[in-house]
Coordinates of C-alpha atoms in Angstrom, one line a residue:
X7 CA 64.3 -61.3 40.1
X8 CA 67.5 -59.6 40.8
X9 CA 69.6 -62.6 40.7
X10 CA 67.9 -63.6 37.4
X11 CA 68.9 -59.4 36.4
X12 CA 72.3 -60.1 37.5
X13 CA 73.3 -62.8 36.0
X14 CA 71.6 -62.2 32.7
X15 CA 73.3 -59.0 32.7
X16 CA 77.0 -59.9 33.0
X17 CA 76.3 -63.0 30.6
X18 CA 75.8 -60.2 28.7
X19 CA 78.7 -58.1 29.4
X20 CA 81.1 -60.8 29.0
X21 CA 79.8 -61.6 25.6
X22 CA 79.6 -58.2 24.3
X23 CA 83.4 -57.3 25.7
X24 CA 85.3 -60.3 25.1
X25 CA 83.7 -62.0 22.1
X26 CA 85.1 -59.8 19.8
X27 CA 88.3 -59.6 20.9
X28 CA 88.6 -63.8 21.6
X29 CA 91.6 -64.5 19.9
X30 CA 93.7 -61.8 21.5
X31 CA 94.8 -64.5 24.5
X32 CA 97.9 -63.7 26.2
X33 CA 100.7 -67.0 25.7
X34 CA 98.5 -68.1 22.3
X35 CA 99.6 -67.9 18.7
X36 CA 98.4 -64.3 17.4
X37 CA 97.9 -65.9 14.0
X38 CA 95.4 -68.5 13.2
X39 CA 95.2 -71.3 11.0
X40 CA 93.1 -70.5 7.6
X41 CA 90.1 -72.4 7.0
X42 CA 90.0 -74.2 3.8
X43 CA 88.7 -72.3 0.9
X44 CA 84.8 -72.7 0.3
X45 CA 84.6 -75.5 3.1
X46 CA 81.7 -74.1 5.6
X47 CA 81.4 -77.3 6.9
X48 CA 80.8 -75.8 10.2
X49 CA 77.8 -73.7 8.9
X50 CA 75.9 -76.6 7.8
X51 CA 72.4 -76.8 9.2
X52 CA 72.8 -80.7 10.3
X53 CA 75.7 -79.6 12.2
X54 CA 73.7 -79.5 16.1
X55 CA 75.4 -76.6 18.3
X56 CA 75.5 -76.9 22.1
X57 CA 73.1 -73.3 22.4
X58 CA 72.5 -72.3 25.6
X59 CA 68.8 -70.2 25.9
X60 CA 70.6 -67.5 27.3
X61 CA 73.6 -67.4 24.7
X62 CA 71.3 -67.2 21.9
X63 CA 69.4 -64.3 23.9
X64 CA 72.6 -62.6 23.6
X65 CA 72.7 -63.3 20.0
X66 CA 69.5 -62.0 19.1
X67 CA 70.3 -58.8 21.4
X68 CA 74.0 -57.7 19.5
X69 CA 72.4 -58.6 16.2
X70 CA 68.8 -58.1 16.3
X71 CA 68.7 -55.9 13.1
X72 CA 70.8 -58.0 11.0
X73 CA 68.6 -61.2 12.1
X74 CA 65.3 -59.9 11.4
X75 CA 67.0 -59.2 8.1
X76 CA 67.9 -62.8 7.7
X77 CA 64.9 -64.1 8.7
X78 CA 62.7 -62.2 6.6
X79 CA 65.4 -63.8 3.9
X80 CA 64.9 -67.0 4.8
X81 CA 60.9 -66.5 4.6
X82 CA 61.6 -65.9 1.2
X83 CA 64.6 -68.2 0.2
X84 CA 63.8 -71.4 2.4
X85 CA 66.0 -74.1 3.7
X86 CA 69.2 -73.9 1.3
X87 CA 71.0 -76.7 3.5
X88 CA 73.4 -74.1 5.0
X89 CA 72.9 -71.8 8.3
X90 CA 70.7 -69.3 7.1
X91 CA 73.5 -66.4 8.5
X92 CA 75.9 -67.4 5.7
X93 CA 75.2 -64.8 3.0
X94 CA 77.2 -65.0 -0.2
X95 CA 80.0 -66.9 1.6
X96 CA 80.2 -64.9 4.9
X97 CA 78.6 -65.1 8.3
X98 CA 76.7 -61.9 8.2
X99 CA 77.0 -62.2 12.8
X100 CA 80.3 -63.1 12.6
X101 CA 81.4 -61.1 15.6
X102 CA 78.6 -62.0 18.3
X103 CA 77.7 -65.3 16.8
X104 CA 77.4 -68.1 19.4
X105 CA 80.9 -68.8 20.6
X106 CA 79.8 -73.0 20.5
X107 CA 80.4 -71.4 16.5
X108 CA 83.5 -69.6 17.3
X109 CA 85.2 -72.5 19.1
X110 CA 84.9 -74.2 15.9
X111 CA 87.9 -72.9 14.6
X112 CA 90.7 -74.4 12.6
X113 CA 93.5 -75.6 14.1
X114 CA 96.4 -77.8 12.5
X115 CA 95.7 -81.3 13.1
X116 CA 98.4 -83.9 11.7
X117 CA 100.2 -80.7 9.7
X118 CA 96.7 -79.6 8.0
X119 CA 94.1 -76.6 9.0
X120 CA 91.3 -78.8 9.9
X121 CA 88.2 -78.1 12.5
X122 CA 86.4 -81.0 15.2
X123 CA 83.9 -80.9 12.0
X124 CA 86.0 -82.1 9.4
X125 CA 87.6 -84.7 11.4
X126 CA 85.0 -87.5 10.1
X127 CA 83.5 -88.8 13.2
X128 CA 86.7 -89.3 15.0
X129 CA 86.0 -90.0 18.4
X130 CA 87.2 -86.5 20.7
X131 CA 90.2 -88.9 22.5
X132 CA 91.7 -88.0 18.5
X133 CA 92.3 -85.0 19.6
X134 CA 94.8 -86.0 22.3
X135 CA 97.5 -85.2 20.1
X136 CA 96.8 -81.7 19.8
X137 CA 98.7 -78.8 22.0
X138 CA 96.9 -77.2 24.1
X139 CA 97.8 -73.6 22.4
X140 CA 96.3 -75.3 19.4
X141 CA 93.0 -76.2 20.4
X142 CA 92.3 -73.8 23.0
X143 CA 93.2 -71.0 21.0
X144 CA 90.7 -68.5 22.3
X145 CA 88.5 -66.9 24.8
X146 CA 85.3 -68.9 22.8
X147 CA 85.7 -71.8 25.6
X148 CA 85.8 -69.9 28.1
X149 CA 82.6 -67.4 27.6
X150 CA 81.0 -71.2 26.5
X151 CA 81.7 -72.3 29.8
X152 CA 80.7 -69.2 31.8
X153 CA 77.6 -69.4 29.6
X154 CA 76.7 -72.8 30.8
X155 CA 77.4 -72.0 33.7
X156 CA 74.7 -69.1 33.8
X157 CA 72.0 -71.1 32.3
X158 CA 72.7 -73.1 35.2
X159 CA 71.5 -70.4 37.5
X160 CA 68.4 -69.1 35.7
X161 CA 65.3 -70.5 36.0
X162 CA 64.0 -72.4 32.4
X163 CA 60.4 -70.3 32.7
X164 CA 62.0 -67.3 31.6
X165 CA 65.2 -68.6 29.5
X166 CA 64.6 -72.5 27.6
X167 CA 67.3 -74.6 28.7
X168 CA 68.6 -74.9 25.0
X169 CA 68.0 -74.8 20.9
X170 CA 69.3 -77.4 18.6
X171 CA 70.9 -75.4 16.5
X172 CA 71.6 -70.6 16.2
X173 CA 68.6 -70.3 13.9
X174 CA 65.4 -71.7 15.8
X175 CA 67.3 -69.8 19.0
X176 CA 67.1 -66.1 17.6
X177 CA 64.0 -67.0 15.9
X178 CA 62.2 -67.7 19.2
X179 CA 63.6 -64.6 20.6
X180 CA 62.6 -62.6 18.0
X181 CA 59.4 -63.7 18.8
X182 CA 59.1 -63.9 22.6
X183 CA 61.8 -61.1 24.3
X184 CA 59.4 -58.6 25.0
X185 CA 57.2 -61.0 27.2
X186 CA 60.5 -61.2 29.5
X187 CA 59.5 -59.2 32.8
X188 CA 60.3 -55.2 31.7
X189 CA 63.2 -55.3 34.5
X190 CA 64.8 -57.8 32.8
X191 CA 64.7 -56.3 29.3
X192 CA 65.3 -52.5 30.6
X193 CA 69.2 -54.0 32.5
X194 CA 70.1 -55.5 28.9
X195 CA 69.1 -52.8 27.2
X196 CA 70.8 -50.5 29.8
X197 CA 74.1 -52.5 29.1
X198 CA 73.3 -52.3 25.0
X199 CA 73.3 -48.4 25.6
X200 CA 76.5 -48.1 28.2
X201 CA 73.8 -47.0 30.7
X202 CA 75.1 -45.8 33.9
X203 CA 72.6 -47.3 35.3
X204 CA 72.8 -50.7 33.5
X205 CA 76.7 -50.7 34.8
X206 CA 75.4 -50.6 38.1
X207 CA 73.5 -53.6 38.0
X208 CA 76.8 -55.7 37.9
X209 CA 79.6 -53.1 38.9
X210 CA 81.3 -55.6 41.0
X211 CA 81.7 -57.8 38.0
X212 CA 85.3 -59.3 37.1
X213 CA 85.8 -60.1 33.8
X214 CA 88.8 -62.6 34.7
X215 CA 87.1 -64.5 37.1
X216 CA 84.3 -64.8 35.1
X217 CA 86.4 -65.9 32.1
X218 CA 88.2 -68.4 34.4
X219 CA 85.6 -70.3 35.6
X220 CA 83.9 -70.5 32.3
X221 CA 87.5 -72.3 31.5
X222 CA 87.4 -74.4 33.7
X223 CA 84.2 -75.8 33.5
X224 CA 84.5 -76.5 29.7
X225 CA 87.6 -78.3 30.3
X226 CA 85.7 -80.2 33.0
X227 CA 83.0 -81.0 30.3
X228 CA 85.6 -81.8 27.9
X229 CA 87.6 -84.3 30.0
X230 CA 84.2 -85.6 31.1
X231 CA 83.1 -86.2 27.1
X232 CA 86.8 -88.0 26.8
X233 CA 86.3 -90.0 29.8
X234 CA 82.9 -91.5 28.4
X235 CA 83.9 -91.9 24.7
X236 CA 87.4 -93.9 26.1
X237 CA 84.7 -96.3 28.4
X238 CA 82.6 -97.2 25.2

């Protein structure tokens, strides 16, 4: 159970730190493409997200009130053919939404903002052309990767595998977090609060490293995704 503790907890810490602060990579472009006005392509509901169970966890955790807000909203509204977080235009969890969301964002692709939604079924190889400081213009790959990475290591009766899409995710957390085992819950919560004790649990954890490997195991992915699309 400690490992599980351990690496549910700097999942955690490495979400809560960095995601908010993901564009701020040292050698990338401080400023950002726009996204086009009114598009939200990206925030369309038949738009599946690579979720890992323990990402959306994390999700639930930063914006648990906000959520149960939105869901009690969506009770009432119903499907309205967008991701129930976009309220009047904004993404109500922008900060700690999932980062396979915040990866999402636009880059300039043939002289135009654009996003890997808007490209129209373009196989991934069209991205080739892209810079590197274009594309990977944040931390959001690499916490994706080190959260693949740590669903790798936990065991799928406590955290699912995966959720098709941010919605069903904190939905099903909202519904079964507090039959996780208490020691569990108590180190997130510990973390949540700045807890001495919480800190504890991971003190010997580098935020770097972590962010590193995460890196590299998306572009691993990624290369691996290019690989099959070039064979068929």
């Amino acid at each position: 159970m400690s490992d599980i503790v351990s690496i549910m907890s700097k999942a955690l810490l490495l979400k809560q730190e960095v995601s908010a602060e993901r564009f701020f990579v040292e050698g990338m472009p401080a400023e950002q493409a726009a996204c086009p006005a009114q598009c939200h392509e990206c925030c369309r509901l038949s738009v599946k997200m690579d979720l890992t169970g323990i990402e959306a966890l994390l999700v639930y955790l930063l914006n648990r009130e906000m959520i149960e807000l939105v869901i009690r909203r969506r009770a009432l509204t119903g499907d309205t053919g967008f991701c129930p977080f976009l309220v009047a235009d904004v993404c109500v969890i922008h900060v700690y939404k999932p980062t396979a969301c915040q990866m999402f964002m636009p880059y300039l692709y043939q002289g135009k903002p654009t996003c890997a939604y808007r490209l129209n079924g373009l196989p991934t190889t069209a991205l080739a052309g892209l810079q590197v400081e274009q594309y990977l213009n944040s931390y959001s790959y690499d916490i994706h990767g080190y959260m693949l990475l740590c669903q790798q290591q936990l065991h799928e009766a406590f955290i699912p595998r995966s959720f098709p899409h941010i919605f069903p995710g904190v939905v099903y957390w909202a519904e079964q977090y507090l039959l996780l085992p208490v020691e569990i819950r108590n180190s997130l919560q510990a973390l949540l609060r700045d807890n001495v004790s919480g800190e504890n649990t991971v003190s010997d954890f580098d935020y770097g490293l972590a962010l590193s490997q995460g890196h590299e195991h998306y572009l691993a992915m990624f290369e691996m995704v290019c690989s099959r699309e070039q064979v068929t």
